[in-house]
Amino acid sequence: MTVTTLPTRDSLLERFAPVFARIADGAVDREQHRTLPHEQVRWLADAGFTAVTVPVAAGGAGASASDLFTLLIRLAEADSNIPQLLRAHFAFVEELLLDPDVVRRDEWFTRIAAGEVFGNASHERSTAAVGSLSTHIVPDGDGWRLHGQKHYSTGTIFADWTTVTAQTPDGHTVGVTVRVDDPDVEVHDDWNGFGQRLTGSGTTTFDGVRVELWQLRPERAERRTVLPAFLQTVLLASLAGVGAAAARDAAAFVRSRTRHYQHGVGRTAASDPLVQSVVGRIASDAVAAEALVLNAAAAIDTAHDAIVDGEDGPELDAVIDAAELRTIAVQGTVVEVVLRATTTLFEVGGASATDRDRALDRHWRNARTLSSHNPVVFQQRVIGDHLVNGAPLTYFWATGETR
């Protein structure tokens, strides 16, 4: 019998620390010049990071969700754009891990282990009603043609493949996986948000892209799933990394500061107990955010394992609900403490902390932008309705025009 030894979390952190450090070295320069991290994504793929949750037998590292989120926090500390732009990629891997179709799963795992990267093209800015899509596929001989336009195509501009949601002529929603370098695919870097500016969350157009049957993913049954919690926790890990970066930069700024105020308590900023306390508060918020994220990740691990082990019925529903509830519950607090940390960062110094060359403002801008995804106000209402009235948690939701 062959025994597969999985890597420990510490060994994974040690393995990827050099590439994370390399990414961190150029983060401020990329931010200042709006340089998309194409090269950095390729470094990660070449290092095996994009296959870290692929099973060892399929060429990956066999990392758990908790392992992944720990790594994503450290990657976000280096550059918070990169975990978010890889969000669809890791969600695609998670979906494959839970896919009972072994042949399909292993075919895609082979591509991922070879370094191929996946992006996202799900959301639209069209005037379609909530729950409907203007992107559609139509039959074409023994295949299909994909037509439409997607916005917020996070990660696609860096990817080999993008995962698209589309409607069939009879109104069903399907997943379609297409090559980004297909001549009938156009990707634009027109994301105009003030934060997370390097995620490539722009527009992707599909002008009659040829789709073979094997590129279609069957419509998911509308039942409980761990994927919404997984997707949300990637954003939370990115936020926790921003908090850690704010703590790091606060301490570095104070250590290097030679100017101080006459009415300060210490002779220098570094020796001033008031400034020290500010840095301590930022660090406390960062540590709290990371602990909350990993608490949610543990619940996702439990739900993932239950699905893989073939559990079903009320027992499975309970562990999936627990993962979803845990994730949306910690979201509000992670958002609160990271936004506080990235604002408090500017209390460690005077106006010099706002110097554009330091780019300290990127931490707040990135945190605010990440926090605006899946707004907390709606998540907390769902929690309250569930706890008070027993209402089901919301696993399937969409945006669009109200009619």
mmCIF file of C-alpha atoms in Angstrom:
data_model
loop_
_atom_site.group_PDB
_atom_site.id
_atom_site.type_symbol
_atom_site.label_atom_id
_atom_site.label_comp_id
_atom_site.label_asym_id
_atom_site.label_seq_id
_atom_site.Cartn_x
_atom_site.Cartn_y
_atom_site.Cartn_z
ATOM 1 C CA MET A 1 0.000 0.000 0.000
ATOM 2 C CA THR A 2 1.305 3.453 -0.947
ATOM 3 C CA VAL A 3 1.112 6.042 1.841
ATOM 4 C CA THR A 4 0.895 9.662 0.713
ATOM 5 C CA THR A 5 2.589 12.096 3.078
ATOM 6 C CA LEU A 6 1.010 15.530 2.946
ATOM 7 C CA PRO A 7 3.143 18.613 3.565
ATOM 8 C CA THR A 8 2.727 20.439 6.850
ATOM 9 C CA ARG A 9 1.499 24.006 6.928
ATOM 10 C CA ASP A 10 4.890 25.183 8.158
ATOM 11 C CA SER A 11 6.648 23.426 5.282
ATOM 12 C CA LEU A 12 4.270 25.070 2.789
ATOM 13 C CA LEU A 13 4.944 28.491 4.309
ATOM 14 C CA GLU A 14 8.667 27.836 4.109
ATOM 15 C CA ARG A 15 8.390 26.612 0.523
ATOM 16 C CA PHE A 16 6.563 29.681 -0.769
ATOM 17 C CA ALA A 17 8.115 32.375 1.448
ATOM 18 C CA PRO A 18 10.859 33.243 -1.102
ATOM 19 C CA VAL A 19 8.408 33.882 -3.934
ATOM 20 C CA PHE A 20 6.125 35.881 -1.608
ATOM 21 C CA ALA A 21 9.124 38.024 -0.600
ATOM 22 C CA ARG A 22 9.978 38.584 -4.248
ATOM 23 C CA ILE A 23 6.414 39.688 -4.903
ATOM 24 C CA ALA A 24 6.468 42.068 -1.922
ATOM 25 C CA ASP A 25 9.650 43.747 -3.142
ATOM 26 C CA GLY A 26 7.928 45.263 -6.173
ATOM 27 C CA ALA A 27 4.450 45.842 -4.745
ATOM 28 C CA VAL A 28 4.738 49.604 -4.220
ATOM 29 C CA ASP A 29 6.286 50.182 -7.637
ATOM 30 C CA ARG A 30 3.538 48.143 -9.337
ATOM 31 C CA GLU A 31 0.908 50.124 -7.454
ATOM 32 C CA GLN A 32 2.401 53.478 -8.403
ATOM 33 C CA HIS A 33 2.749 52.620 -12.097
ATOM 34 C CA ARG A 34 -0.341 50.404 -12.448
ATOM 35 C CA THR A 35 1.791 47.489 -13.572
ATOM 36 C CA LEU A 36 -0.319 44.356 -13.715
ATOM 37 C CA PRO A 37 1.399 41.416 -11.971
ATOM 38 C CA HIS A 38 1.609 39.091 -14.988
ATOM 39 C CA GLU A 39 5.152 38.106 -14.116
ATOM 40 C CA GLN A 40 4.330 37.519 -10.474
ATOM 41 C CA VAL A 41 1.417 35.214 -11.320
ATOM 42 C CA ARG A 42 3.765 33.189 -13.504
ATOM 43 C CA TRP A 43 6.283 32.971 -10.635
ATOM 44 C CA LEU A 44 3.558 31.475 -8.454
ATOM 45 C CA ALA A 45 2.458 28.996 -11.110
ATOM 46 C CA ASP A 46 6.040 27.934 -11.785
ATOM 47 C CA ALA A 47 6.589 27.443 -8.043
ATOM 48 C CA GLY A 48 3.569 25.142 -7.848
ATOM 49 C CA PHE A 49 1.490 27.539 -5.758
ATOM 50 C CA THR A 50 -1.490 27.489 -8.115
ATOM 51 C CA ALA A 51 -1.593 23.686 -7.713
ATOM 52 C CA VAL A 52 -1.171 23.715 -3.936
ATOM 53 C CA THR A 53 -4.636 22.234 -3.227
ATOM 54 C CA VAL A 54 -4.506 19.732 -6.091
ATOM 55 C CA PRO A 55 -4.066 16.193 -4.706
ATOM 56 C CA VAL A 56 -0.512 14.899 -4.483
ATOM 57 C CA ALA A 57 -1.393 11.984 -6.769
ATOM 58 C CA ALA A 58 -2.426 14.486 -9.450
ATOM 59 C CA GLY A 59 0.750 16.559 -9.189
ATOM 60 C CA GLY A 60 -0.194 19.063 -6.498
ATOM 61 C CA ALA A 61 0.680 19.540 -2.831
ATOM 62 C CA GLY A 62 -2.577 18.255 -1.338
ATOM 63 C CA ALA A 63 -3.032 21.298 0.903
ATOM 64 C CA SER A 64 -6.286 21.772 2.821
ATOM 65 C CA ALA A 65 -8.490 24.856 2.626
ATOM 66 C CA SER A 66 -7.027 26.056 5.943
ATOM 67 C CA ASP A 67 -3.519 25.627 4.538
ATOM 68 C CA LEU A 68 -4.498 27.593 1.452
ATOM 69 C CA PHE A 69 -6.048 30.468 3.400
ATOM 70 C CA THR A 70 -2.973 30.674 5.645
ATOM 71 C CA LEU A 71 -0.827 30.984 2.531
ATOM 72 C CA LEU A 72 -3.192 33.525 0.946
ATOM 73 C CA ILE A 73 -2.935 35.750 4.025
ATOM 74 C CA ARG A 74 0.852 35.806 3.659
ATOM 75 C CA LEU A 75 0.561 36.397 -0.089
ATOM 76 C CA ALA A 76 -1.881 39.261 0.518
ATOM 77 C CA GLU A 77 0.562 40.754 2.999
ATOM 78 C CA ALA A 78 2.995 40.879 0.069
ATOM 79 C CA ASP A 79 0.424 42.136 -2.487
ATOM 80 C CA SER A 80 -3.305 41.949 -1.792
ATOM 81 C CA ASN A 81 -4.202 42.072 -5.487
ATOM 82 C CA ILE A 82 -2.846 38.598 -6.157
ATOM 83 C CA PRO A 83 -4.998 36.426 -3.857
ATOM 84 C CA GLN A 84 -8.098 38.117 -5.225
ATOM 85 C CA LEU A 85 -7.079 37.645 -8.857
ATOM 86 C CA LEU A 86 -6.487 33.945 -8.081
ATOM 87 C CA ARG A 87 -9.844 33.604 -6.294
ATOM 88 C CA ALA A 88 -11.626 32.040 -9.268
ATOM 89 C CA HIS A 89 -8.676 29.748 -9.893
ATOM 90 C CA PHE A 90 -8.713 28.247 -6.414
ATOM 91 C CA ALA A 91 -12.526 28.072 -6.419
ATOM 92 C CA PHE A 92 -12.327 26.094 -9.673
ATOM 93 C CA VAL A 93 -9.901 23.673 -8.008
ATOM 94 C CA GLU A 94 -12.203 23.384 -4.977
ATOM 95 C CA GLU A 95 -15.143 22.627 -7.269
ATOM 96 C CA LEU A 96 -13.096 19.914 -8.966
ATOM 97 C CA LEU A 97 -12.123 18.399 -5.616
ATOM 98 C CA LEU A 98 -15.831 17.969 -4.877
ATOM 99 C CA ASP A 99 -16.714 16.744 -8.399
ATOM 100 C CA PRO A 100 -17.772 13.075 -8.529
ATOM 101 C CA ASP A 101 -16.800 12.929 -12.235
ATOM 102 C CA VAL A 102 -13.289 11.530 -11.775
ATOM 103 C CA VAL A 103 -12.353 11.650 -15.471
ATOM 104 C CA ARG A 104 -13.285 15.316 -15.852
ATOM 105 C CA ARG A 105 -11.618 16.180 -12.554
ATOM 106 C CA ASP A 106 -8.331 14.484 -13.408
ATOM 107 C CA GLU A 107 -8.157 16.048 -16.885
ATOM 108 C CA TRP A 108 -8.345 19.529 -15.396
ATOM 109 C CA PHE A 109 -5.993 18.646 -12.532
ATOM 110 C CA THR A 110 -3.362 17.665 -15.112
ATOM 111 C CA ARG A 111 -3.605 21.131 -16.662
ATOM 112 C CA ILE A 112 -3.485 22.896 -13.295
ATOM 113 C CA ALA A 113 -0.494 20.853 -12.115
ATOM 114 C CA ALA A 114 1.269 21.888 -15.338
ATOM 115 C CA GLY A 115 0.844 25.549 -14.345
ATOM 116 C CA GLU A 116 -2.315 26.571 -16.204
ATOM 117 C CA VAL A 117 -4.301 29.313 -14.466
ATOM 118 C CA PHE A 118 -8.049 30.002 -14.440
ATOM 119 C CA GLY A 119 -9.894 33.301 -14.274
ATOM 120 C CA ASN A 120 -13.508 34.372 -13.824
ATOM 121 C CA ALA A 121 -16.146 35.789 -16.153
ATOM 122 C CA SER A 122 -19.416 35.495 -14.266
ATOM 123 C CA HIS A 123 -20.800 38.962 -13.588
ATOM 124 C CA GLU A 124 -22.506 41.367 -15.947
ATOM 125 C CA ARG A 125 -23.343 45.031 -16.015
ATOM 126 C CA SER A 126 -26.228 44.443 -18.408
ATOM 127 C CA THR A 127 -29.818 45.515 -17.826
ATOM 128 C CA ALA A 128 -30.884 41.893 -17.458
ATOM 129 C CA ALA A 129 -33.251 41.178 -14.586
ATOM 130 C CA VAL A 130 -31.910 39.719 -11.352
ATOM 131 C CA GLY A 131 -31.058 36.060 -11.898
ATOM 132 C CA SER A 132 -30.878 36.197 -15.704
ATOM 133 C CA LEU A 133 -27.895 36.575 -18.034
ATOM 134 C CA SER A 134 -27.369 38.254 -21.377
ATOM 135 C CA THR A 135 -24.324 36.058 -22.085
ATOM 136 C CA HIS A 136 -25.582 32.992 -23.929
ATOM 137 C CA ILE A 137 -24.542 29.907 -25.851
ATOM 138 C CA VAL A 138 -26.241 28.647 -29.010
ATOM 139 C CA PRO A 139 -25.895 25.262 -30.747
ATOM 140 C CA ASP A 140 -23.375 25.100 -33.593
ATOM 141 C CA GLY A 141 -23.094 21.685 -35.240
ATOM 142 C CA ASP A 142 -21.736 19.251 -32.678
ATOM 143 C CA GLY A 143 -20.715 22.118 -30.357
ATOM 144 C CA TRP A 144 -21.784 25.561 -29.258
ATOM 145 C CA ARG A 145 -20.973 29.255 -29.746
ATOM 146 C CA LEU A 146 -20.580 31.639 -26.813
ATOM 147 C CA HIS A 147 -21.705 35.265 -27.136
ATOM 148 C CA GLY A 148 -21.745 38.034 -24.565
ATOM 149 C CA GLN A 149 -19.847 40.444 -22.373
ATOM 150 C CA LYS A 150 -18.768 40.130 -18.767
ATOM 151 C CA HIS A 151 -17.544 42.756 -16.311
ATOM 152 C CA TYR A 152 -15.500 42.286 -13.133
ATOM 153 C CA SER A 153 -13.609 39.468 -14.894
ATOM 154 C CA THR A 154 -11.149 39.181 -12.034
ATOM 155 C CA GLY A 155 -8.022 37.245 -12.922
ATOM 156 C CA THR A 156 -8.937 36.522 -16.542
ATOM 157 C CA ILE A 157 -6.324 38.841 -18.024
ATOM 158 C CA PHE A 158 -3.616 36.755 -16.277
ATOM 159 C CA ALA A 159 -5.148 33.366 -17.009
ATOM 160 C CA ASP A 160 -4.960 30.599 -19.580
ATOM 161 C CA TRP A 161 -8.654 29.787 -19.153
ATOM 162 C CA THR A 162 -11.690 31.657 -17.899
ATOM 163 C CA THR A 163 -14.843 30.205 -16.371
ATOM 164 C CA VAL A 164 -17.979 31.782 -17.817
ATOM 165 C CA THR A 165 -21.631 31.606 -16.776
ATOM 166 C CA ALA A 166 -24.060 31.645 -19.679
ATOM 167 C CA GLN A 167 -27.646 30.785 -20.535
ATOM 168 C CA THR A 168 -28.789 28.144 -22.993
ATOM 169 C CA PRO A 169 -31.649 28.795 -25.458
ATOM 170 C CA ASP A 170 -34.060 27.069 -23.058
ATOM 171 C CA GLY A 171 -33.050 29.345 -20.170
ATOM 172 C CA HIS A 172 -30.749 27.046 -18.197
ATOM 173 C CA THR A 173 -27.523 28.386 -16.690
ATOM 174 C CA VAL A 174 -24.323 26.514 -17.535
ATOM 175 C CA GLY A 175 -20.654 26.941 -16.840
ATOM 176 C CA VAL A 176 -18.335 27.256 -19.823
ATOM 177 C CA THR A 177 -14.535 27.078 -19.650
ATOM 178 C CA VAL A 178 -12.803 28.779 -22.582
ATOM 179 C CA ARG A 179 -9.252 29.658 -23.561
ATOM 180 C CA VAL A 180 -8.385 33.285 -22.903
ATOM 181 C CA ASP A 181 -6.126 33.344 -25.976
ATOM 182 C CA ASP A 182 -8.992 32.276 -28.261
ATOM 183 C CA PRO A 183 -9.157 34.839 -31.122
ATOM 184 C CA ASP A 184 -12.829 35.469 -30.348
ATOM 185 C CA VAL A 185 -12.100 36.443 -26.722
ATOM 186 C CA GLU A 186 -11.157 40.052 -25.879
ATOM 187 C CA VAL A 187 -9.964 41.053 -22.414
ATOM 188 C CA HIS A 188 -9.720 44.707 -21.336
ATOM 189 C CA ASP A 189 -8.007 46.171 -18.273
ATOM 190 C CA ASP A 190 -10.741 48.762 -17.659
ATOM 191 C CA TRP A 191 -11.377 48.148 -13.954
ATOM 192 C CA ASN A 192 -11.670 51.658 -12.488
ATOM 193 C CA GLY A 193 -11.958 51.028 -8.764
ATOM 194 C CA PHE A 194 -9.772 53.067 -6.407
ATOM 195 C CA GLY A 195 -8.489 49.925 -4.691
ATOM 196 C CA GLN A 196 -7.342 46.455 -5.734
ATOM 197 C CA ARG A 197 -6.375 48.204 -8.962
ATOM 198 C CA LEU A 198 -4.164 45.386 -10.257
ATOM 199 C CA THR A 199 -6.633 42.476 -10.150
ATOM 200 C CA GLY A 200 -7.539 42.742 -13.835
ATOM 201 C CA SER A 201 -11.224 42.996 -12.884
ATOM 202 C CA GLY A 202 -12.212 44.429 -16.254
ATOM 203 C CA THR A 203 -14.367 43.549 -19.240
ATOM 204 C CA THR A 204 -14.234 40.336 -21.256
ATOM 205 C CA THR A 205 -16.095 39.974 -24.557
ATOM 206 C CA PHE A 206 -17.013 36.679 -26.222
ATOM 207 C CA ASP A 207 -17.788 37.042 -29.914
ATOM 208 C CA GLY A 208 -19.010 33.649 -31.072
ATOM 209 C CA VAL A 209 -16.348 31.610 -29.237
ATOM 210 C CA ARG A 210 -16.406 27.967 -30.316
ATOM 211 C CA VAL A 211 -17.200 25.680 -27.363
ATOM 212 C CA GLU A 212 -16.863 21.901 -27.408
ATOM 213 C CA LEU A 213 -19.004 19.658 -25.253
ATOM 214 C CA TRP A 214 -16.139 18.880 -22.854
ATOM 215 C CA GLN A 215 -15.827 22.598 -22.061
ATOM 216 C CA LEU A 216 -19.327 22.734 -20.574
ATOM 217 C CA ARG A 217 -19.932 22.256 -16.872
ATOM 218 C CA PRO A 218 -23.333 20.927 -15.858
ATOM 219 C CA GLU A 219 -25.711 23.237 -14.083
ATOM 220 C CA ARG A 220 -25.287 23.008 -10.333
ATOM 221 C CA ALA A 221 -28.232 21.705 -8.361
ATOM 222 C CA GLU A 222 -29.611 24.412 -6.080
ATOM 223 C CA ARG A 223 -28.647 22.824 -2.798
ATOM 224 C CA ARG A 224 -26.288 23.756 -0.021
ATOM 225 C CA THR A 225 -22.683 24.089 -1.121
ATOM 226 C CA VAL A 226 -19.421 25.082 0.541
ATOM 227 C CA LEU A 227 -18.309 27.172 -2.460
ATOM 228 C CA PRO A 228 -19.881 30.509 -1.362
ATOM 229 C CA ALA A 229 -18.056 30.256 1.978
ATOM 230 C CA PHE A 230 -14.839 29.346 0.157
ATOM 231 C CA LEU A 231 -15.116 32.304 -2.231
ATOM 232 C CA GLN A 232 -15.897 34.726 0.598
ATOM 233 C CA THR A 233 -12.988 33.475 2.678
ATOM 234 C CA VAL A 234 -10.534 34.203 -0.149
ATOM 235 C CA LEU A 235 -11.615 37.846 0.161
ATOM 236 C CA LEU A 236 -11.337 37.688 3.944
ATOM 237 C CA ALA A 237 -7.834 36.211 3.694
ATOM 238 C CA SER A 238 -6.920 39.082 1.377
ATOM 239 C CA LEU A 239 -8.248 41.524 3.969
ATOM 240 C CA ALA A 240 -6.304 39.863 6.764
ATOM 241 C CA GLY A 241 -3.150 40.151 4.649
ATOM 242 C CA VAL A 242 -3.829 43.871 4.192
ATOM 243 C CA GLY A 243 -4.079 44.195 7.966
ATOM 244 C CA ALA A 244 -0.761 42.402 8.408
ATOM 245 C CA ALA A 245 0.854 44.665 5.810
ATOM 246 C CA ALA A 246 -0.479 47.746 7.625
ATOM 247 C CA ALA A 247 1.055 46.500 10.899
ATOM 248 C CA ARG A 248 4.360 45.775 9.159
ATOM 249 C CA ASP A 249 4.490 49.188 7.487
ATOM 250 C CA ALA A 250 3.441 51.040 10.643
ATOM 251 C CA ALA A 251 6.345 49.546 12.583
ATOM 252 C CA ALA A 252 8.800 50.194 9.737
ATOM 253 C CA PHE A 253 7.648 53.810 9.393
ATOM 254 C CA VAL A 254 8.099 54.497 13.116
ATOM 255 C CA ARG A 255 11.521 52.814 13.227
ATOM 256 C CA SER A 256 12.775 55.003 10.387
ATOM 257 C CA ARG A 257 11.252 58.269 11.585
ATOM 258 C CA THR A 258 13.711 60.932 12.803
ATOM 259 C CA ARG A 259 11.221 63.803 13.148
ATOM 260 C CA HIS A 260 8.927 64.018 16.164
ATOM 261 C CA TYR A 261 6.639 66.518 17.896
ATOM 262 C CA GLN A 262 7.694 68.871 20.697
ATOM 263 C CA HIS A 263 4.619 67.875 22.687
ATOM 264 C CA GLY A 264 5.201 64.152 22.140
ATOM 265 C CA VAL A 265 5.871 61.916 25.120
ATOM 266 C CA GLY A 266 9.188 60.481 23.933
ATOM 267 C CA ARG A 267 12.287 61.997 22.338
ATOM 268 C CA THR A 268 11.674 60.036 19.128
ATOM 269 C CA ALA A 269 8.638 58.404 17.569
ATOM 270 C CA ALA A 270 10.121 54.970 18.280
ATOM 271 C CA SER A 271 10.506 55.754 22.001
ATOM 272 C CA ASP A 272 7.136 57.487 22.385
ATOM 273 C CA PRO A 273 4.732 55.208 24.293
ATOM 274 C CA LEU A 274 1.731 56.808 22.589
ATOM 275 C CA VAL A 275 3.086 55.915 19.149
ATOM 276 C CA GLN A 276 4.074 52.471 20.386
ATOM 277 C CA SER A 277 0.485 51.985 21.543
ATOM 278 C CA VAL A 278 -0.844 52.926 18.111
ATOM 279 C CA VAL A 279 1.405 50.340 16.449
ATOM 280 C CA GLY A 280 0.256 47.805 19.044
ATOM 281 C CA ARG A 281 -3.412 48.494 18.266
ATOM 282 C CA ILE A 282 -2.813 48.012 14.537
ATOM 283 C CA ALA A 283 -0.985 44.748 15.181
ATOM 284 C CA SER A 284 -3.789 43.543 17.481
ATOM 285 C CA ASP A 285 -6.389 44.189 14.803
ATOM 286 C CA ALA A 286 -4.271 42.373 12.211
ATOM 287 C CA VAL A 287 -3.832 39.320 14.442
ATOM 288 C CA ALA A 288 -7.556 39.272 15.244
ATOM 289 C CA ALA A 289 -8.439 39.369 11.539
ATOM 290 C CA GLU A 290 -6.135 36.454 10.765
ATOM 291 C CA ALA A 291 -7.499 34.382 13.648
ATOM 292 C CA LEU A 292 -11.073 34.966 12.504
ATOM 293 C CA VAL A 293 -10.286 33.987 8.930
ATOM 294 C CA LEU A 294 -8.648 30.749 10.018
ATOM 295 C CA ASN A 295 -11.612 30.043 12.303
ATOM 296 C CA ALA A 296 -13.892 30.207 9.255
ATOM 297 C CA ALA A 297 -11.391 28.140 7.254
ATOM 298 C CA ALA A 298 -11.579 25.324 9.822
ATOM 299 C CA ALA A 299 -15.349 25.132 9.327
ATOM 300 C CA ILE A 300 -14.824 24.980 5.555
ATOM 301 C CA ASP A 301 -12.366 22.102 6.046
ATOM 302 C CA THR A 302 -15.002 20.208 8.021
ATOM 303 C CA ALA A 303 -17.670 20.735 5.366
ATOM 304 C CA HIS A 304 -15.268 19.857 2.540
ATOM 305 C CA ASP A 305 -14.236 16.618 4.233
ATOM 306 C CA ALA A 306 -17.864 15.661 4.885
ATOM 307 C CA ILE A 307 -18.718 16.057 1.190
ATOM 308 C CA VAL A 308 -15.646 14.113 0.053
ATOM 309 C CA ASP A 309 -16.436 11.352 2.564
ATOM 310 C CA GLY A 310 -19.890 10.937 1.030
ATOM 311 C CA GLU A 311 -21.976 12.193 3.910
ATOM 312 C CA ASP A 312 -25.511 13.195 2.977
ATOM 313 C CA GLY A 313 -28.804 14.268 4.442
ATOM 314 C CA PRO A 314 -29.285 16.464 7.521
ATOM 315 C CA GLU A 315 -25.778 15.781 8.845
ATOM 316 C CA LEU A 316 -24.162 17.168 5.696
ATOM 317 C CA ASP A 317 -26.570 20.106 5.562
ATOM 318 C CA ALA A 318 -25.617 20.972 9.139
ATOM 319 C CA VAL A 319 -21.860 21.134 8.542
ATOM 320 C CA ILE A 320 -22.279 23.131 5.321
ATOM 321 C CA ASP A 321 -24.616 25.560 7.114
ATOM 322 C CA ALA A 322 -22.050 25.860 9.905
ATOM 323 C CA ALA A 323 -19.320 26.792 7.418
ATOM 324 C CA GLU A 324 -21.509 29.351 5.671
ATOM 325 C CA LEU A 325 -22.751 30.874 8.916
ATOM 326 C CA ARG A 326 -19.251 31.032 10.396
ATOM 327 C CA THR A 327 -17.884 32.741 7.279
ATOM 328 C CA ILE A 328 -20.505 35.449 6.948
ATOM 329 C CA ALA A 329 -20.449 36.007 10.719
ATOM 330 C CA VAL A 330 -16.714 36.686 10.839
ATOM 331 C CA GLN A 331 -16.904 38.840 7.694
ATOM 332 C CA GLY A 332 -18.332 41.845 9.502
ATOM 333 C CA THR A 333 -15.664 41.830 12.198
ATOM 334 C CA VAL A 334 -12.775 41.220 9.790
ATOM 335 C CA VAL A 335 -13.958 44.173 7.698
ATOM 336 C CA GLU A 336 -14.289 46.349 10.807
ATOM 337 C CA VAL A 337 -10.861 45.629 12.305
ATOM 338 C CA VAL A 338 -8.914 45.831 9.023
ATOM 339 C CA LEU A 339 -10.530 49.119 8.000
ATOM 340 C CA ARG A 340 -9.724 50.418 11.480
ATOM 341 C CA ALA A 341 -6.111 49.236 11.251
ATOM 342 C CA THR A 342 -5.548 50.792 7.831
ATOM 343 C CA THR A 343 -6.970 54.114 9.060
ATOM 344 C CA THR A 344 -5.089 54.038 12.383
ATOM 345 C CA LEU A 345 -1.889 53.527 10.375
ATOM 346 C CA PHE A 346 -1.807 57.276 9.680
ATOM 347 C CA GLU A 347 -1.702 58.123 13.391
ATOM 348 C CA VAL A 348 1.916 56.925 13.664
ATOM 349 C CA GLY A 349 3.231 60.030 11.893
ATOM 350 C CA GLY A 350 2.314 63.406 10.544
ATOM 351 C CA ALA A 351 1.657 64.485 6.996
ATOM 352 C CA SER A 352 4.783 62.660 5.810
ATOM 353 C CA ALA A 353 2.843 59.388 6.182
ATOM 354 C CA THR A 354 0.665 60.547 3.294
ATOM 355 C CA ASP A 355 3.608 60.895 0.897
ATOM 356 C CA ARG A 356 2.630 59.163 -2.331
ATOM 357 C CA ASP A 357 6.039 57.535 -2.608
ATOM 358 C CA ARG A 358 5.236 55.519 0.516
ATOM 359 C CA ALA A 359 1.868 54.410 -0.929
ATOM 360 C CA LEU A 360 0.529 53.705 2.574
ATOM 361 C CA ASP A 361 -2.900 54.758 1.372
ATOM 362 C CA ARG A 362 -3.080 51.597 -0.758
ATOM 363 C CA HIS A 363 -3.799 49.550 2.336
ATOM 364 C CA TRP A 364 -7.000 51.457 3.167
ATOM 365 C CA ARG A 365 -8.060 51.651 -0.499
ATOM 366 C CA ASN A 366 -7.520 47.929 -0.956
ATOM 367 C CA ALA A 367 -9.283 47.064 2.297
ATOM 368 C CA ARG A 368 -12.262 49.273 1.479
ATOM 369 C CA THR A 369 -12.580 47.757 -1.996
ATOM 370 C CA LEU A 370 -12.351 44.176 -0.733
ATOM 371 C CA SER A 371 -14.910 45.010 1.965
ATOM 372 C CA SER A 372 -17.370 46.270 -0.628
ATOM 373 C CA HIS A 373 -17.742 42.795 -2.149
ATOM 374 C CA ASN A 374 -20.843 40.958 -0.859
ATOM 375 C CA PRO A 375 -21.785 43.874 1.441
ATOM 376 C CA VAL A 376 -21.752 43.157 5.160
ATOM 377 C CA VAL A 377 -25.172 44.762 5.674
ATOM 378 C CA PHE A 378 -26.884 42.039 3.628
ATOM 379 C CA GLN A 379 -24.844 39.240 5.161
ATOM 380 C CA GLN A 380 -25.694 40.330 8.686
ATOM 381 C CA ARG A 381 -29.397 40.506 7.849
ATOM 382 C CA VAL A 382 -29.217 36.898 6.635
ATOM 383 C CA ILE A 383 -27.549 35.877 9.916
ATOM 384 C CA GLY A 384 -30.203 37.631 11.995
ATOM 385 C CA ASP A 385 -33.110 36.202 9.993
ATOM 386 C CA HIS A 386 -31.602 32.717 10.298
ATOM 387 C CA LEU A 387 -31.027 32.919 14.050
ATOM 388 C CA VAL A 388 -34.294 34.628 14.928
ATOM 389 C CA ASN A 389 -36.714 33.116 12.425
ATOM 390 C CA GLY A 390 -34.973 29.956 11.239
ATOM 391 C CA ALA A 391 -34.790 31.295 7.678
ATOM 392 C CA PRO A 392 -32.454 29.333 5.386
ATOM 393 C CA LEU A 393 -29.040 30.776 4.641
ATOM 394 C CA THR A 394 -28.620 32.326 1.188
ATOM 395 C CA TYR A 395 -26.442 30.117 -1.013
ATOM 396 C CA PHE A 396 -27.661 31.267 -4.429
ATOM 397 C CA TRP A 397 -27.995 34.945 -5.146
ATOM 398 C CA ALA A 398 -27.467 37.237 -8.097
ATOM 399 C CA THR A 399 -27.370 40.905 -9.020
ATOM 400 C CA GLY A 400 -29.241 42.648 -11.805
ATOM 401 C CA GLU A 401 -31.989 45.144 -12.566
ATOM 402 C CA THR A 402 -35.092 45.057 -10.395
ATOM 403 C CA ARG A 403 -38.256 44.955 -12.478
#
